[in-house]
Short mmCIF file of C-alpha atoms in Angstrom, two decimals:
data_model
loop_
_atom_site.label_atom_id
_atom_site.label_comp_id
_atom_site.label_asym_id
_atom_site.label_seq_id
_atom_site.Cartn_x
_atom_site.Cartn_y
_atom_site.Cartn_z
CA MET A 1212 -48.31 10.22 -29.17
CA ALA A 1213 -48.95 12.72 -25.93
CA HIS A 1214 -49.47 9.71 -24.08
CA ASP A 1215 -46.19 8.41 -24.61
CA GLU A 1216 -44.22 11.72 -24.46
CA ASP A 1217 -44.95 12.09 -21.17
CA ARG A 1218 -44.71 8.40 -20.47
CA ILE A 1219 -41.09 9.07 -21.67
CA ALA A 1220 -40.29 11.78 -19.90
CA ALA A 1221 -41.53 10.13 -16.45
CA LEU A 1222 -39.08 7.39 -17.45
CA LEU A 1223 -36.39 10.09 -17.90
CA ARG A 1224 -37.01 11.12 -14.21
CA ILE A 1225 -36.32 8.40 -13.09
CA PRO A 1226 -32.15 8.11 -14.10
CA THR A 1227 -32.45 11.66 -13.16
CA LEU A 1228 -32.99 11.41 -9.76
CA ILE A 1229 -30.18 8.70 -9.40
CA LEU A 1230 -27.95 11.39 -11.02
CA ASP A 1231 -29.02 14.18 -8.51
CA SER A 1232 -28.43 11.82 -5.84
CA LEU A 1233 -24.71 10.65 -7.33
CA ILE A 1234 -23.75 14.49 -7.32
CA LEU A 1235 -25.16 15.32 -4.60
CA HIS A 1236 -23.50 12.63 -2.03
CA ALA A 1237 -20.13 12.37 -3.95
CA ILE A 1238 -17.60 11.60 -1.57
CA GLU A 1239 -15.54 15.41 -1.51
CA TYR A 1240 -11.45 14.06 -1.27
CA SER A 1241 -10.50 16.87 -3.11
CA PRO A 1242 -12.06 19.98 -4.26
CA ALA A 1243 -10.69 20.73 -7.55
CA GLU A 1244 -11.27 16.94 -8.54
CA TYR A 1245 -14.92 17.25 -6.82
CA ASP A 1246 -16.40 20.30 -8.84
CA ALA A 1247 -14.91 18.92 -12.44
CA TYR A 1248 -16.61 15.84 -11.66
CA ARG A 1249 -19.73 17.45 -9.82
CA ALA A 1250 -19.75 19.74 -13.49
CA ALA A 1251 -19.21 16.70 -15.72
CA MET A 1252 -22.42 14.81 -14.27
CA ARG A 1253 -24.76 17.57 -14.83
CA LYS A 1254 -24.02 18.58 -17.98
CA LEU A 1255 -24.12 14.92 -18.70
CA GLN A 1256 -27.49 15.13 -16.87
CA THR A 1257 -28.75 17.56 -19.05
CA ASP A 1258 -27.31 15.53 -22.16
CA LEU A 1259 -29.30 12.67 -21.14
CA THR A 1260 -32.97 14.67 -20.89
CA GLN A 1261 -31.57 16.25 -24.52
CA ALA A 1262 -31.27 12.81 -25.70
CA GLY A 1263 -33.32 12.67 -29.43
CA GLN A 1264 -32.71 8.56 -30.15
CA ALA A 1265 -31.52 5.71 -27.99
CA SER A 1266 -28.36 5.33 -29.33
CA ASP A 1267 -27.89 8.85 -27.71
CA VAL A 1268 -29.33 7.76 -24.59
CA LEU A 1269 -26.38 4.78 -24.52
CA VAL A 1270 -23.38 7.29 -25.16
CA THR A 1271 -24.47 9.05 -22.86
CA VAL A 1272 -24.85 6.52 -19.78
CA GLY A 1273 -21.63 4.72 -20.74
CA GLU A 1274 -20.46 8.34 -20.31
CA ILE A 1275 -21.36 8.93 -16.93
CA ILE A 1276 -20.33 5.50 -16.19
CA ARG A 1277 -16.81 6.40 -17.14
CA THR A 1278 -17.11 9.65 -15.38
CA ILE A 1279 -18.10 8.18 -11.95
CA GLU A 1280 -15.71 5.33 -12.15
CA THR A 1281 -13.11 7.77 -13.03
CA TYR A 1282 -13.43 9.45 -9.87
CA ASN A 1283 -14.08 6.33 -7.50
CA ARG A 1284 -10.76 5.33 -8.76
CA GLY A 1285 -8.84 9.03 -7.39
CA LEU A 1286 -10.74 8.27 -4.10
CA ASP A 1287 -10.10 4.62 -3.42
CA ARG A 1288 -6.25 6.07 -4.36
CA PHE A 1289 -6.90 9.16 -1.73
CA MET A 1290 -8.01 6.28 0.67
CA THR A 1291 -4.98 4.23 0.17
CA SER A 1292 -2.67 6.84 0.26
CA ARG A 1293 -4.35 8.04 3.39
CA ARG A 1294 -3.98 4.92 4.83
CA ARG A 1295 -0.25 4.34 4.39
CA GLU A 1296 0.15 7.85 6.02
CA LEU A 1297 -1.92 6.73 8.88
CA HIS A 1298 0.17 3.47 9.04
CA SER A 1299 3.34 5.63 8.95
CA ILE A 1300 2.49 8.13 11.97
CA VAL A 1301 1.51 5.80 13.91
CA SER A 1302 4.35 3.39 13.91
CA MET A 1303 6.59 6.93 13.96
CA LEU A 1304 4.42 7.39 17.36
CA THR A 1305 5.53 4.38 18.79
CA ARG A 1306 8.99 4.11 17.77
CA LYS A 1307 8.78 7.36 19.53
CA LEU A 1308 7.48 6.16 22.94
CA LEU A 1309 9.46 3.47 22.53
CA GLU A 1310 12.82 5.80 22.89
CA VAL A 1311 10.85 7.93 25.30
CA ALA A 1312 10.85 4.70 27.83
CA GLU A 1313 14.04 3.53 27.16
CA SER A 1314 14.93 7.28 27.97
CA SER A 1315 13.10 6.96 31.34
CA THR A 1316 14.74 3.68 32.32
CA ALA A 1317 18.35 5.61 32.04
CA SER A 1318 16.92 8.42 34.13
CA ALA A 1319 16.32 5.97 36.78
CA SER A 1320 20.03 4.81 36.76
CA ASN A 1321 21.32 7.69 36.46
CA LEU A 1322 19.02 8.24 40.09
CA ARG A 1323 21.14 5.46 41.69
CA ASP A 1324 24.27 6.89 40.92
CA ILE A 1325 23.81 9.99 42.71
CA GLU A 1326 22.54 7.80 45.21
CA LYS A 1327 25.34 6.38 45.27
CA ARG A 1328 27.91 9.45 45.47
CA ILE A 1329 25.67 10.93 48.41
CA GLU A 1330 26.50 7.49 50.26
CA LYS A 1331 30.54 7.74 49.12
CA ALA A 1332 30.94 10.98 50.19
CA GLY A 1333 28.88 10.06 53.46
CA GLN A 1334 32.09 10.65 55.80
CA ILE A 1335 32.06 14.48 54.90
CA ASP A 1336 30.58 16.69 57.87
CA ASP A 1337 29.67 19.53 55.41
CA ILE A 1338 27.81 16.77 53.42
CA ARG A 1339 26.57 15.63 56.66
CA VAL A 1340 23.41 17.76 57.13
CA LEU A 1341 22.88 17.96 53.07
CA LYS A 1342 22.74 13.96 53.43
CA SER A 1343 19.97 13.77 56.46
CA LYS A 1344 17.90 16.43 54.36
CA LEU A 1345 18.20 13.98 51.34
CA GLU A 1346 17.14 11.44 52.77
CA ASP A 1347 13.54 11.63 52.90
CA SER A 1348 13.61 12.96 49.16
CA LEU A 1349 16.19 9.99 48.12
CA SER A 1350 13.61 7.83 49.38
CA GLY A 1351 10.73 9.42 47.49
CA ILE A 1352 13.19 9.06 44.47
CA ARG A 1353 14.05 5.78 44.50
CA GLN A 1354 10.13 5.20 44.44
CA GLU A 1355 9.81 6.91 41.86
CA ALA A 1356 12.77 5.29 39.88
CA HIS A 1357 11.14 1.88 40.38
CA TRP A 1358 7.77 3.68 39.45
CA GLN A 1359 9.35 5.09 35.86
CA GLU A 1360 11.69 1.37 35.36
CA THR A 1361 7.92 -0.89 35.66
CA GLN A 1362 6.37 1.62 33.64
CA SER A 1363 9.16 1.61 31.38
CA ALA A 1364 9.15 -1.83 30.71
CA ALA A 1365 5.82 -2.20 30.03
CA MET A 1366 5.81 0.94 27.48
CA ARG A 1367 8.35 -0.89 25.66
CA ASP A 1368 6.53 -4.25 25.54
CA GLN A 1369 3.22 -2.66 24.51
CA ALA A 1370 5.25 -0.17 21.53
CA ARG A 1371 7.53 -3.33 20.71
CA GLY A 1372 3.98 -5.06 20.00
CA ALA A 1373 1.93 -1.84 18.18
CA ILE A 1374 6.20 -1.87 15.88
CA GLU A 1375 5.05 -5.54 15.43
CA GLY A 1376 1.76 -5.34 14.45
CA ILE A 1377 2.05 -2.45 12.07
CA ALA A 1378 5.18 -3.57 9.96
CA PRO A 1379 3.63 -5.79 8.25
CA LEU A 1380 0.51 -3.66 6.91
CA LEU A 1381 3.80 -1.21 5.81
CA GLU A 1382 5.47 -4.13 4.15
CA THR A 1383 2.72 -5.77 2.54
CA ASP A 1384 0.86 -5.05 -0.65
CA THR A 1385 -2.58 -4.45 -0.18
CA VAL A 1386 -4.23 -6.50 -3.25
CA THR A 1387 -1.38 -8.81 -3.44
CA GLY A 1388 -0.50 -10.19 -0.24
CA LEU A 1389 2.95 -10.11 -1.17
CA PRO A 1390 5.70 -8.37 0.19
CA ASN A 1391 5.97 -4.85 -1.56
CA TRP A 1392 8.45 -3.47 -3.84
CA SER A 1393 10.23 -1.60 -1.09
CA MET A 1394 10.74 -5.07 0.40
CA ALA A 1395 12.36 -6.08 -3.18
CA GLU A 1396 14.14 -3.32 -3.43
CA ALA A 1397 15.82 -3.97 0.26
CA ALA A 1398 16.65 -8.25 -1.45
CA PHE A 1399 17.33 -6.68 -4.03
CA ARG A 1400 20.30 -4.80 -2.36
CA LYS A 1401 20.81 -7.37 -0.44
CA ALA A 1402 21.99 -9.80 -2.68
CA MET A 1403 23.91 -7.39 -4.98
CA GLU A 1404 25.80 -6.44 -1.60
CA SER A 1405 26.11 -10.51 -1.19
CA HIS A 1406 27.45 -10.98 -5.02
CA ALA A 1407 25.51 -14.11 -4.98
CA PRO A 1408 24.06 -15.12 -8.64
CA ALA A 1409 20.79 -13.65 -8.60
CA TYR A 1410 18.67 -12.82 -11.45
CA ALA A 1411 15.19 -10.22 -11.39
CA VAL A 1412 12.97 -11.38 -13.60
CA ILE A 1413 10.11 -8.93 -14.03
CA LEU A 1414 6.63 -9.92 -15.03
CA ALA A 1415 4.50 -7.12 -16.24
CA ILE A 1416 0.89 -7.97 -16.57
CA GLU A 1417 -0.77 -7.07 -20.15
CA ARG A 1418 -4.99 -6.74 -21.00
CA LEU A 1419 -5.42 -5.70 -16.72
CA ALA A 1420 -5.97 -1.93 -17.53
CA GLY A 1421 -8.67 -3.39 -19.88
CA ILE A 1422 -10.55 -5.16 -17.74
CA ASN A 1423 -10.55 -2.09 -14.70
CA HIS A 1424 -11.94 -0.60 -17.16
CA ARG A 1425 -14.12 -3.15 -18.60
CA PHE A 1426 -15.43 -4.57 -15.30
CA GLY A 1427 -14.25 -2.39 -12.57
CA PHE A 1428 -10.99 -2.41 -10.27
CA ALA A 1429 -12.41 -5.08 -7.89
CA HIS A 1430 -12.12 -7.51 -10.55
CA GLY A 1431 -9.04 -6.19 -11.82
CA ASP A 1432 -7.81 -6.63 -8.01
CA ARG A 1433 -8.77 -10.32 -7.69
CA LEU A 1434 -7.34 -11.47 -11.20
CA MET A 1435 -3.96 -9.69 -10.15
CA LEU A 1436 -4.33 -11.14 -6.70
CA LEU A 1437 -5.18 -15.05 -8.44
CA TYR A 1438 -2.09 -14.44 -10.81
CA ALA A 1439 0.09 -13.72 -7.77
CA GLN A 1440 -0.65 -16.80 -6.38
CA HIS A 1441 -0.50 -18.72 -9.96
CA ILE A 1442 3.24 -17.37 -10.15
CA ALA A 1443 3.89 -18.39 -6.66
CA ARG A 1444 2.64 -21.86 -6.81
CA GLN A 1445 5.16 -22.11 -9.16
CA LEU A 1446 8.40 -20.55 -8.48
CA PRO A 1447 10.78 -23.16 -6.89
CA ALA A 1448 11.55 -23.05 -3.10
CA GLY A 1449 13.90 -20.25 -2.40
CA ASP A 1450 12.51 -17.31 -5.20
CA GLN A 1451 11.53 -14.46 -3.66
CA LEU A 1452 7.98 -13.33 -5.51
CA PHE A 1453 7.26 -9.32 -5.03
CA ARG A 1454 4.12 -7.21 -5.98
CA TRP A 1455 6.57 -4.39 -7.83
CA ARG A 1456 5.38 -0.41 -9.18
CA GLY A 1457 2.29 -0.38 -11.45
CA PRO A 1458 0.68 -4.17 -12.56
CA SER A 1459 4.03 -6.10 -12.50
CA LEU A 1460 5.39 -8.82 -10.27
CA VAL A 1461 9.20 -9.37 -9.42
CA ALA A 1462 11.08 -12.62 -8.46
CA LEU A 1463 14.33 -12.35 -6.99
CA VAL A 1464 15.85 -16.02 -8.37
CA GLU A 1465 19.46 -17.13 -7.64
CA ARG A 1466 20.72 -19.54 -10.77
CA GLN A 1467 24.24 -20.59 -11.02
CA SER A 1468 23.79 -19.55 -14.91
CA ALA A 1469 20.90 -18.11 -16.56
CA GLU A 1470 20.73 -20.76 -19.12
CA GLY A 1471 17.13 -22.09 -18.18
CA ILE A 1472 15.94 -18.75 -17.00
CA PRO A 1473 13.68 -18.14 -20.32
CA VAL A 1474 12.33 -21.40 -20.40
CA GLU A 1475 11.46 -20.65 -16.92
CA ILE A 1476 9.73 -17.98 -16.93
CA ARG A 1477 7.60 -18.43 -20.34
CA ARG A 1478 6.08 -21.09 -18.09
CA LEU A 1479 5.29 -18.69 -15.73
CA ALA A 1480 4.04 -15.86 -17.94
CA ALA A 1481 2.01 -18.02 -19.87
CA ARG A 1482 -2.05 -16.88 -20.77
CA PHE A 1483 -3.49 -17.47 -17.04
CA GLU A 1484 -7.04 -17.66 -17.40
CA HIS A 1485 -10.41 -16.89 -14.62
CA THR A 1486 -13.87 -17.10 -14.53
CA MET A 1487 -15.78 -14.20 -12.69
CA GLU A 1488 -19.16 -13.46 -12.30
CA VAL A 1489 -19.89 -10.02 -13.42
CA HIS A 1490 -23.66 -8.66 -13.13
CA GLY A 1491 -25.14 -12.20 -12.50
CA ARG A 1492 -23.06 -13.61 -15.45
CA GLN A 1493 -20.11 -15.92 -16.00
CA VAL A 1494 -17.19 -14.14 -17.42
CA MET A 1495 -13.98 -15.80 -18.37
CA VAL A 1496 -11.08 -13.46 -18.57
CA ALA A 1497 -7.60 -13.78 -19.46
CA VAL A 1498 -4.15 -12.05 -19.05
CA SER A 1499 -0.96 -13.13 -19.36
CA ALA A 1500 2.93 -11.27 -18.95
CA SER A 1501 5.82 -10.23 -20.83
CA TRP A 1502 8.88 -10.81 -19.12
CA MET A 1503 12.73 -9.83 -18.91
CA SER A 1504 15.55 -11.15 -16.41
CA LEU A 1505 18.58 -9.33 -15.58
CA ALA A 1506 21.59 -10.08 -14.05
CA LEU A 1507 22.19 -8.69 -10.48
CA ARG A 1508 25.98 -8.73 -11.09
CA ASP A 1509 26.03 -7.47 -14.17
CA HIS A 1510 25.05 -3.97 -12.89
CA PRO A 1511 26.59 -1.33 -10.56
CA SER A 1512 23.88 -0.04 -8.43
CA PHE A 1513 19.93 -0.84 -7.28
CA LYS A 1514 19.05 2.49 -9.25
CA GLU A 1515 20.38 1.37 -12.72
CA VAL A 1516 18.26 -2.03 -11.85
CA ARG A 1517 15.27 0.10 -10.53
CA ASP A 1518 15.23 2.23 -13.49
CA LEU A 1519 15.36 -0.68 -15.63
CA LEU A 1520 12.19 -2.93 -14.09
CA ASP A 1521 10.43 0.51 -14.52
CA GLY A 1522 11.43 1.18 -18.19
CA PHE A 1523 10.10 -2.03 -18.89
CA VAL A 1524 6.59 -2.06 -17.09
CA THR A 1525 6.25 1.65 -18.65
CA SER A 1526 6.04 -0.04 -21.98
CA HIS A 1527 4.46 -2.94 -21.56
CA THR A 1528 1.63 -1.70 -19.41
CA GLY A 1529 1.56 1.91 -19.88
CA SER A 1530 1.72 2.87 -16.63
CA LEU A 1531 3.63 2.79 -13.22
CA GLU A 1532 0.33 3.96 -11.05
CA SER A 1533 -0.08 1.07 -8.28
CA HIS A 1534 -2.89 -0.80 -9.38
#
């Protein structure tokens, strides 16, 4: 028995060392969250070493996995937020560079105008001396103006290229590849302003939170991507599909009547199944979506439409947080 106890203690030492590594090498994205994570993991580490039965060990391991996933989810949100901030900063800087370049072109034009005014004033005796003295300076200014114009054109081209490269990143959802909710808002506002016979159709994807919790967010993201592609393939040409907030998609469809929309959307929102590999085994997962359609012309403002869409998603998925 003493030999068995020593063997068990040695085996428990292995997960203890692994937990030490997870605690020591965790990325600190928030001091408060980091300290809370370390404290929770230390407590679970103690619980693991003091577990008296196999069932206690399994419960503690489950809590350890949940704690790690929760912390990693917060880290993922932090990194996503920082990435978006970086894109915004770079976009702002490139736009400002473009303004500076255009301003330099205007300055070069002003220099040429000054030169013409001096030429017109050249018959006045008092100006002749000034003209002679400024002649050499104007030659240098002309060269500088030409250089500025050349540099301004290059800067504008570079700035426009940078803006064009960043714009798709700022307007595209990173999970589904669809235009994001801000693009959806712009499309809905345009449709409302044109008084088109348009409808907003929201698809709130159910069971995604459970899949995230059970299999991890990478598998949840993969399933949402496949579901979005599944919906996009079935939408008629001319309809627009966007990623909305939380686990949801929204479509902008133009129909002369709402009569046929329920039949179309019930088919779209039907159960979607996918087989994925999880820890070396094949697992079939499925999601479906609750849906609602709104006639845009029945609502006086987009804010009212947005609040209705958000309320529907929250009531059917429990969250508007980005997936």
